[in-house]
Amino acid sequence: MCKDGMALWYILSPVLLSLLGRLVLERRVALALAENLLLIACTQYAELSWVKVVVIATIFVASAFLQTQLEYLESVQDTYSHAGSLQCEAKSSRASGCPAHTSRDQKRDSSYRTPREVQAPNVNGNPQAEKSFHGRVALFPCDLRHLRRSGFKDNYHHSYLYAGYPVGLRACYSPLITVEPPFRSGFLLPIKKAWFSIRPEDHAFNGGANLSMTQKLEEFLLSEGEDPAEWPYAYLLAPPSVTWQLNNPLSFWYLYNTRRELTAMIVQLQTSYGERRLWLTRNCRTEAPGTGPYCFQGKFDKDLQVSPFTPIEASYVIDSSDPCAAPLDKLKIMVTLKRGRATVMNAVVNSTGPPLDAASASLGSSMLFLVKWWWVPMCSVVVFRILFKAAKIYLTHNGRELNIQTRAEPNRKAIAKSARLSERALEKYFFMILSSMVQSQSRIKSVKYVTPGEHCPRTRVMQSHKQYSSEKDPHPPDEEKNKEALQQVVFTVNTPTFYSRFFHYKSPFAAMQSELLDDERTRTIPRVSLWIGDGG
């Protein structure tokens, strides 16, 4: 018994030490090397069986994926996510923009409340008390079931945890969950009052840690051409993050009108590749309320690669119950993937028990809930489940049944993954090259350069140092539209992987010719070659 205990300690100690080191230090490479050395050491001194070898290998693989996830999570501390380095364009007079860390951050910290303050707000001193909310902070223990109906047959299910809260509320329900905690840059120590958390930087647009969830919601609605005043109430249902790590495949924003009726939803999907996509859909359900478990139905087209086993050209149908409806005792969501009229796959979320109300839960019930569900939304657990199931599908079905889809680049409406450290460094050199080309030519008056992956695209306008000459334009003089297009070119980078690929081409022109995603590339490339050069 003693030997087994020592062997278990040899296995767990390197993981605990590496986790603690990752949260305190910033040099990830050194930590990964130290972790590997510790894992090798534990295999030398512990009396191992095949079971222990499998456990060590599993820990090693999970730690490797955790290392990759943490590299993407650097975007929270990246300079692009700080509002002082962002240059936003105002979309309208209602747009919130990206203000710097000024008095608004102090106001945000002052409006961060304890559960007692949430239940009995101070109207005179708290600006948040002036706004009413719809719904309550609750944790929904669920069961997620996947059922594939065409192509190949497969089904599986596992436990899942959703947390819901009224968008705009900022509060801490210790020891369960904290919603919209105040942003503290450079704070790395794992000291917090609640195990679960819902942070604005994990949802909607990447980065923007200084922005509230309400501001991000308004920004998205404005980008869709909608009026945020149509939905004064919103309720977010999403997996909570643990230790500032989150792998968030699917979240739901429920939008309510002034009569608190559920009229629209925002479906937020995040792929395993790191891209994120938000769809706004209105309620198209024709049945009367109360005729079934669902009260909302939305439809939208699928335009993002989610899995290599599912087609891109398809559509989604989502049926959902109202998480804020009284009595709140059942959550049921069904997402159906369709290709034409055929159903490809169903994903069903069913609550396995009554939700835990964070505001009224006792300390004993909160601790009991944490004992049962503390591990479910952990990033390593979610990634392991996805990879394990993908490997099982790949190994148990032949290639003709699977019809594996090659990965396609995300479209313009998708939110690109966060840039790696190497891609951030290469972006600086690419900007220097692009700026030098623009300044040394006279065919294009200015170039508007937009980088990907953050809340507000970092926009920079580069002007030509030479006098703009439309007479040198080789096109006929009657093409006024083309001349106007040459006066300013908008150069938008959709994904940060462009920077790592750009430097592998022989010339900038070859890179542009291969990387342009515009359907009108045949008309754009000749004009770009005027100031990039014909491969020279």
XYZ file of C-alpha atoms in Angstrom:
536
model
C 0.000 0.000 0.000
C 2.855 2.320 0.858
C 4.611 1.558 -2.414
C 1.433 2.279 -4.372
C 1.034 5.576 -2.547
C 4.613 6.583 -3.330
C 4.174 5.622 -6.981
C 1.012 7.699 -7.183
C 2.858 10.637 -5.640
C 5.672 10.272 -8.169
C 3.094 10.495 -10.941
C 1.112 13.432 -9.568
C 3.945 15.579 -8.209
C 5.394 16.626 -11.604
C 1.968 17.635 -12.853
C 1.258 19.716 -9.752
C 4.676 21.364 -9.883
C 4.402 22.168 -13.592
C 0.893 23.579 -13.161
C 2.041 25.797 -10.300
C 5.066 26.899 -12.286
C 3.007 27.766 -15.361
C 0.730 30.005 -13.347
C 3.601 31.857 -11.661
C 6.238 32.094 -14.385
C 6.001 33.204 -17.989
C 8.690 31.166 -19.733
C 6.634 28.316 -21.121
C 9.512 26.522 -22.891
C 11.544 26.143 -19.707
C 8.480 24.880 -17.862
C 7.700 22.309 -20.529
C 11.296 21.036 -20.386
C 11.172 20.835 -16.589
C 7.888 18.950 -16.732
C 9.255 16.409 -19.177
C 12.334 15.826 -17.028
C 10.128 15.248 -13.992
C 7.979 12.768 -15.900
C 11.090 10.876 -16.978
C 12.352 10.883 -13.407
C 9.121 9.420 -12.055
C 9.352 6.553 -14.551
C 12.851 5.728 -13.298
C 12.142 5.575 -9.568
C 8.571 4.263 -9.411
C 7.693 0.591 -9.724
C 5.479 0.811 -12.772
C 2.799 -1.432 -14.160
C 1.058 -1.139 -17.506
C -1.732 0.832 -15.870
C 0.729 3.351 -14.432
C 2.481 3.660 -17.786
C -0.843 4.468 -19.451
C -1.599 7.028 -16.735
C 1.794 8.700 -17.210
C 1.372 8.762 -20.994
C -2.099 10.272 -20.620
C -0.772 12.958 -18.283
C 2.058 13.706 -20.710
C -0.288 14.073 -23.708
C -2.780 16.163 -21.729
C 0.020 18.439 -20.542
C 1.218 18.893 -24.112
C -2.228 20.023 -25.226
C -2.476 22.245 -22.161
C 0.794 23.860 -23.221
C -0.696 24.610 -26.646
C -3.858 26.029 -25.137
C -1.880 28.325 -22.856
C 0.024 29.675 -25.846
C -3.247 30.880 -27.344
C -4.399 32.255 -23.992
C -1.468 34.689 -24.098
C -3.816 36.977 -26.038
C -5.234 38.190 -22.717
C -1.889 39.790 -21.880
C -1.002 40.670 -25.455
C -0.529 44.298 -26.279
C -3.217 44.008 -28.914
C -5.826 43.319 -26.246
C -4.952 46.472 -24.298
C -7.168 49.329 -25.298
C -4.339 51.827 -25.242
C -2.789 50.166 -28.291
C -6.017 49.760 -30.231
C -7.192 52.239 -32.832
C -10.872 51.621 -33.429
C -13.207 53.074 -35.983
C -16.562 54.239 -34.662
C -19.269 52.253 -36.395
C -22.013 54.525 -35.163
C -22.771 56.926 -32.384
C -23.899 53.956 -30.252
C -20.660 52.000 -30.633
C -18.699 51.679 -27.437
C -15.253 51.591 -29.054
C -12.120 50.567 -27.217
C -11.325 53.180 -24.573
C -8.159 52.935 -22.559
C -7.822 51.880 -18.934
C -9.206 55.030 -17.420
C -11.977 55.949 -15.038
C -14.354 53.417 -16.599
C -12.211 50.558 -15.294
C -12.439 52.053 -11.823
C -16.212 52.270 -12.202
C -16.274 48.666 -13.348
C -14.344 47.542 -10.267
C -16.627 49.572 -8.011
C -19.718 47.916 -9.521
C -18.362 44.434 -8.837
C -20.582 43.111 -6.082
C -20.934 40.324 -3.585
C -24.068 38.123 -3.517
C -25.527 40.161 -0.652
C -25.225 43.333 -2.725
C -26.790 41.591 -5.713
C -29.905 40.697 -3.771
C -30.196 44.100 -2.065
C -28.608 46.673 -4.387
C -27.751 50.151 -3.259
C -29.618 52.343 -5.709
C -27.907 55.536 -4.638
C -24.332 54.338 -4.849
C -24.310 51.555 -7.427
C -24.702 52.410 -11.130
C -25.513 48.776 -11.874
C -28.627 48.912 -9.684
C -30.354 51.204 -12.161
C -30.469 48.371 -14.692
C -32.846 45.457 -14.240
C -31.873 41.936 -15.239
C -33.766 38.937 -16.542
C -32.878 35.538 -15.154
C -30.565 34.447 -12.394
C -27.053 33.065 -12.033
C -27.379 29.282 -12.176
C -25.287 26.194 -12.875
C -26.923 23.548 -15.089
C -25.608 19.962 -14.783
C -26.251 18.451 -18.211
C -25.750 15.442 -20.430
C -24.491 16.055 -23.980
C -25.435 13.476 -26.597
C -24.236 13.300 -30.230
C -26.075 11.193 -32.797
C -24.844 10.907 -36.405
C -27.543 9.847 -38.846
C -25.915 9.954 -42.301
C -22.543 9.155 -43.792
C -21.651 6.858 -40.912
C -23.539 5.870 -37.798
C -22.131 6.897 -34.465
C -23.377 8.162 -31.131
C -21.904 9.001 -27.755
C -22.726 11.061 -24.690
C -20.904 12.539 -21.701
C -21.468 14.928 -18.825
C -21.466 18.650 -19.505
C -21.794 21.781 -17.393
C -23.399 25.058 -18.420
C -23.463 28.278 -16.428
C -26.031 30.973 -17.097
C -26.232 34.565 -15.958
C -27.907 37.852 -16.987
C -25.545 39.761 -19.264
C -24.381 42.936 -17.567
C -24.364 41.547 -14.030
C -21.011 41.559 -12.237
C -20.909 39.570 -9.011
C -19.056 36.877 -7.089
C -20.822 33.875 -5.554
C -18.077 32.261 -3.495
C -17.037 29.472 -3.750
C -19.063 28.631 -6.872
C -18.759 31.182 -9.638
C -17.801 34.735 -10.432
C -19.334 36.517 -13.430
C -17.565 39.283 -15.341
C -14.725 39.699 -12.829
C -12.744 42.947 -13.091
C -9.727 42.702 -15.377
C -6.336 42.848 -13.668
C -3.463 42.825 -16.146
C -0.431 40.774 -15.187
C -2.270 38.918 -12.391
C -1.029 35.324 -12.682
C -1.293 33.798 -9.214
C -4.179 31.301 -8.811
C -5.834 33.266 -6.005
C -9.569 33.700 -6.474
C -12.758 33.398 -4.488
C -14.690 31.106 -6.849
C -13.749 27.987 -8.809
C -15.771 28.754 -11.948
C -15.805 32.063 -13.793
C -17.328 33.687 -16.865
C -15.026 36.345 -18.302
C -15.726 38.793 -21.137
C -12.408 38.028 -22.856
C -13.526 34.407 -23.386
C -16.623 35.317 -25.402
C -17.674 37.225 -28.512
C -14.665 39.024 -29.991
C -11.136 38.012 -29.015
C -9.328 40.118 -26.461
C -10.984 43.244 -25.145
C -10.505 42.277 -21.499
C -11.270 45.855 -20.464
C -14.728 45.687 -22.082
C -17.878 44.413 -20.441
C -20.019 41.661 -21.914
C -22.767 44.200 -22.625
C -20.412 46.310 -24.719
C -19.285 43.278 -26.690
C -22.906 42.299 -27.283
C -23.773 45.781 -28.537
C -20.708 45.757 -30.793
C -21.781 42.499 -32.410
C -25.400 43.590 -32.894
C -24.234 46.804 -34.546
C -21.962 44.825 -36.860
C -25.022 42.791 -37.890
C -27.002 45.962 -38.632
C -29.331 45.477 -35.661
C -30.447 47.925 -32.982
C -29.291 46.809 -29.501
C -32.249 48.678 -27.966
C -34.561 46.004 -29.408
C -33.242 43.543 -26.821
C -32.740 45.258 -23.455
C -32.328 41.890 -21.701
C -29.815 39.166 -22.504
C -28.916 35.881 -20.846
C -25.675 34.016 -21.588
C -25.492 30.242 -21.299
C -21.916 28.995 -21.611
C -19.438 26.519 -20.118
C -17.565 28.255 -17.287
C -13.802 28.599 -17.301
C -11.542 26.970 -14.715
C -8.147 28.436 -13.736
C -8.508 30.940 -16.590
C -8.657 28.162 -19.200
C -11.624 27.560 -21.446
C -12.377 25.349 -24.405
C -15.794 26.615 -25.366
C -17.347 24.642 -28.246
C -20.857 26.096 -28.020
C -22.474 28.985 -26.133
C -25.880 30.628 -26.422
C -26.942 34.250 -25.974
C -30.702 34.527 -25.332
C -32.105 37.932 -26.334
C -35.358 39.238 -24.828
C -37.486 42.194 -25.886
C -38.995 44.830 -23.603
C -41.781 42.384 -22.621
C -39.110 39.830 -21.667
C -40.088 37.521 -24.501
C -37.416 35.362 -26.122
C -37.306 36.624 -29.718
C -33.713 36.045 -30.850
C -30.571 34.088 -30.072
C -26.874 34.404 -30.779
C -25.173 31.051 -31.263
C -21.454 31.209 -30.517
C -19.358 28.352 -31.868
C -15.642 27.850 -31.360
C -13.764 25.276 -33.411
C -10.858 23.098 -32.369
C -8.691 25.172 -34.693
C -9.258 28.283 -32.580
C -11.671 30.181 -34.843
C -14.930 31.533 -33.488
C -18.202 32.329 -35.238
C -21.350 34.075 -34.021
C -24.738 33.732 -35.726
C -27.759 35.893 -34.960
C -31.063 34.123 -35.532
C -34.647 35.112 -34.775
C -37.408 32.881 -33.489
C -39.187 31.175 -36.386
C -41.180 28.682 -34.333
C -44.836 28.598 -35.330
C -46.194 26.266 -32.628
C -47.904 27.804 -29.628
C -45.855 28.019 -26.412
C -46.299 25.122 -24.028
C -46.861 22.486 -26.733
C -43.423 20.934 -26.188
C -40.094 21.308 -24.417
C -38.916 23.893 -26.943
C -40.089 27.484 -27.218
C -37.501 28.769 -29.709
C -36.337 27.657 -33.140
C -33.674 29.318 -35.241
C -32.071 28.508 -38.583
C -28.802 29.659 -40.139
C -26.250 28.473 -42.700
C -23.027 26.728 -41.721
C -20.013 28.476 -43.246
C -17.199 27.366 -40.957
C -15.180 24.169 -40.731
C -16.055 22.629 -37.373
C -15.019 19.008 -37.858
C -13.268 17.113 -40.667
C -16.114 14.578 -40.515
C -18.930 17.048 -41.267
C -19.586 18.973 -44.503
C -19.076 22.733 -44.704
C -22.000 23.368 -47.044
C -24.797 22.681 -44.604
C -27.185 24.458 -42.259
C -28.056 24.440 -38.572
C -31.463 24.251 -36.917
C -31.507 25.027 -33.212
C -34.395 24.251 -30.869
C -34.150 25.467 -27.297
C -36.144 25.899 -24.145
C -36.088 29.199 -22.273
C -33.479 29.031 -19.472
C -35.181 31.958 -17.712
C -38.704 30.531 -17.831
C -40.436 29.778 -14.539
C -40.386 27.245 -13.054
C -36.736 26.719 -13.990
C -36.354 22.966 -13.696
C -35.428 21.716 -17.169
C -32.949 22.815 -19.841
C -33.165 21.232 -23.272
C -31.289 22.311 -26.413
C -31.097 20.446 -29.708
C -28.771 21.466 -32.540
C -29.467 19.736 -35.861
C -27.001 19.753 -38.744
C -28.742 19.439 -42.110
C -27.483 19.044 -45.641
C -30.391 19.857 -47.868
C -33.339 17.998 -46.356
C -31.239 15.198 -44.886
C -30.247 15.277 -41.225
C -26.526 14.730 -40.756
C -26.220 14.954 -36.978
C -28.111 15.835 -33.805
C -26.506 17.264 -30.684
C -28.822 17.327 -27.669
C -28.170 18.965 -24.302
C -30.426 17.778 -21.479
C -30.227 18.913 -17.884
C -29.794 15.935 -15.582
C -31.153 17.680 -12.515
C -32.423 20.990 -11.194
C -29.996 23.892 -11.663
C -28.106 25.237 -8.692
C -29.053 28.836 -7.933
C -25.757 30.510 -7.068
C -27.389 33.310 -5.082
C -29.401 31.096 -2.724
C -27.144 28.021 -2.519
C -25.778 27.202 0.912
C -22.102 26.549 1.536
C -22.742 22.821 1.945
C -24.674 22.465 -1.319
C -22.058 24.557 -3.124
C -19.193 22.372 -1.922
C -21.123 19.199 -2.785
C -21.749 20.532 -6.296
C -18.049 21.341 -6.722
C -17.041 17.853 -5.612
C -19.212 16.364 -8.382
C -18.589 18.857 -11.198
C -15.255 20.641 -10.612
C -13.462 18.709 -13.366
C -16.093 18.661 -16.138
C -15.447 22.052 -17.843
C -11.649 21.872 -17.487
C -9.857 22.605 -20.736
C -7.766 19.422 -20.641
C -10.873 17.281 -20.128
C -12.727 18.867 -23.060
C -9.723 18.583 -25.399
C -9.117 14.970 -24.393
C -12.756 14.071 -25.074
C -12.673 15.678 -28.520
C -9.410 14.018 -29.553
C -10.365 10.629 -28.129
C -13.668 10.596 -30.003
C -12.065 11.826 -33.240
C -9.436 9.082 -33.027
C -12.103 6.450 -32.370
C -14.150 7.575 -35.381
C -11.080 7.626 -37.621
C -9.913 4.160 -36.554
C -13.286 2.377 -36.568
C -14.626 3.616 -39.924
C -13.122 3.387 -43.385
C -12.222 6.438 -45.434
C -15.140 6.033 -47.848
C -17.643 6.293 -45.004
C -15.925 9.225 -43.338
C -15.472 11.440 -46.411
C -12.931 13.574 -44.539
C -13.107 17.263 -45.420
C -9.920 19.261 -45.854
C -9.698 22.308 -43.634
C -10.867 25.513 -45.315
C -9.835 29.000 -44.288
C -12.467 30.864 -42.242
C -14.528 33.481 -44.025
C -14.579 37.171 -43.210
C -17.391 36.857 -40.680
C -15.471 34.349 -38.596
C -13.225 35.542 -35.779
C -9.677 34.363 -36.327
C -7.760 32.437 -33.722
C -5.433 34.317 -31.414
C -1.970 34.818 -32.840
C 0.976 32.791 -31.602
C 4.067 34.507 -30.270
C 5.941 33.845 -33.526
C 3.075 35.235 -35.613
C 2.979 38.413 -33.542
C 6.685 38.914 -34.162
C 6.350 38.246 -37.909
C 3.450 40.706 -38.132
C 5.795 43.549 -37.188
C 8.168 42.693 -40.047
C 5.280 42.286 -42.474
C 4.023 45.742 -41.541
C 7.478 47.187 -42.228
C 7.553 45.522 -45.665
C 4.028 46.644 -46.532
C 4.657 50.189 -45.337
C 7.850 50.438 -47.394
C 6.033 49.262 -50.530
C 3.194 51.723 -50.080
C 5.492 54.675 -49.475
C 7.633 53.985 -52.542
C 4.877 53.807 -55.181
C 2.469 56.275 -56.774
C -0.262 54.004 -58.164
C -2.218 53.793 -54.908
C -2.822 56.794 -52.699
C -3.156 54.947 -49.379
C -3.544 51.473 -47.930
C -5.753 50.700 -44.950
C -4.213 47.768 -43.088
C -6.384 45.723 -40.705
C -4.936 42.957 -38.525
C -6.968 39.957 -37.312
C -7.867 38.287 -34.090
C -8.767 41.007 -31.598
C -11.950 42.737 -30.414
C -11.451 45.833 -32.594
C -9.255 45.231 -35.651
C -6.075 47.212 -35.257
C -6.328 49.588 -38.192
C -3.441 51.560 -39.640
C -3.491 53.742 -42.739
C -0.287 54.034 -44.770
C 0.140 56.936 -47.185
C 2.288 57.031 -50.295
C 5.187 59.494 -50.087
C 5.069 59.992 -53.839
C 2.440 62.132 -55.524
C -0.576 60.080 -56.568
C -0.834 59.954 -60.371
C -3.982 58.629 -61.961
C -2.515 59.289 -65.415
C -0.193 56.327 -64.974
C -3.163 54.034 -64.582
C -2.994 51.688 -67.608
C -6.777 51.206 -67.626
C -9.131 53.197 -69.862
C -10.189 56.600 -68.510
C -13.854 55.576 -68.421
C -13.180 53.128 -65.551
C -13.814 55.722 -62.857
C -14.795 53.069 -60.370
C -11.447 51.326 -60.713
C -9.605 54.638 -60.282
C -11.485 55.332 -57.076
C -10.602 51.857 -55.840
C -6.929 52.550 -56.478
C -6.991 55.687 -54.354
C -7.346 53.572 -51.205
C -6.905 49.812 -50.862
C -8.203 48.005 -47.783
C -5.803 45.205 -46.847
C -7.458 42.873 -44.315
C -5.682 39.839 -42.882
C -8.278 37.241 -41.887
C -6.036 34.859 -39.957
C -2.657 35.313 -38.224
C -1.286 32.191 -39.933
C -0.913 34.422 -42.992
C 2.186 35.974 -41.429
C 3.967 32.637 -41.023
C 3.082 31.608 -44.586
C 3.954 34.951 -46.153
C 7.698 34.604 -45.610
C 7.829 31.201 -47.343
C 7.019 32.661 -50.771
C 9.605 33.815 -53.283
C 8.181 37.334 -53.502
C 5.399 39.455 -51.986
C 3.484 39.232 -55.262
C 3.543 35.420 -55.165
C 2.287 35.534 -51.587
C -0.620 37.831 -52.466
C -1.545 35.765 -55.491
C -1.762 32.590 -53.416
C -3.266 33.982 -50.217
C -6.021 36.294 -51.499
C -9.448 34.954 -50.533
C -11.512 37.489 -52.466
C -13.699 36.097 -55.238
C -12.603 39.006 -57.401
C -8.922 38.144 -57.149
C -8.536 38.099 -60.937
C -9.502 41.764 -61.038
C -7.567 42.701 -57.906
C -4.247 40.967 -58.541
C -3.228 43.087 -61.581
C -3.824 46.263 -59.584
C -1.911 44.946 -56.583
C 0.987 44.080 -58.875
C 1.287 47.746 -59.806
C 2.790 48.593 -56.427
C 4.049 45.198 -55.228
C 5.912 44.382 -58.401
C 5.512 41.470 -60.808
C 7.335 38.986 -58.669
C 10.549 40.964 -58.788
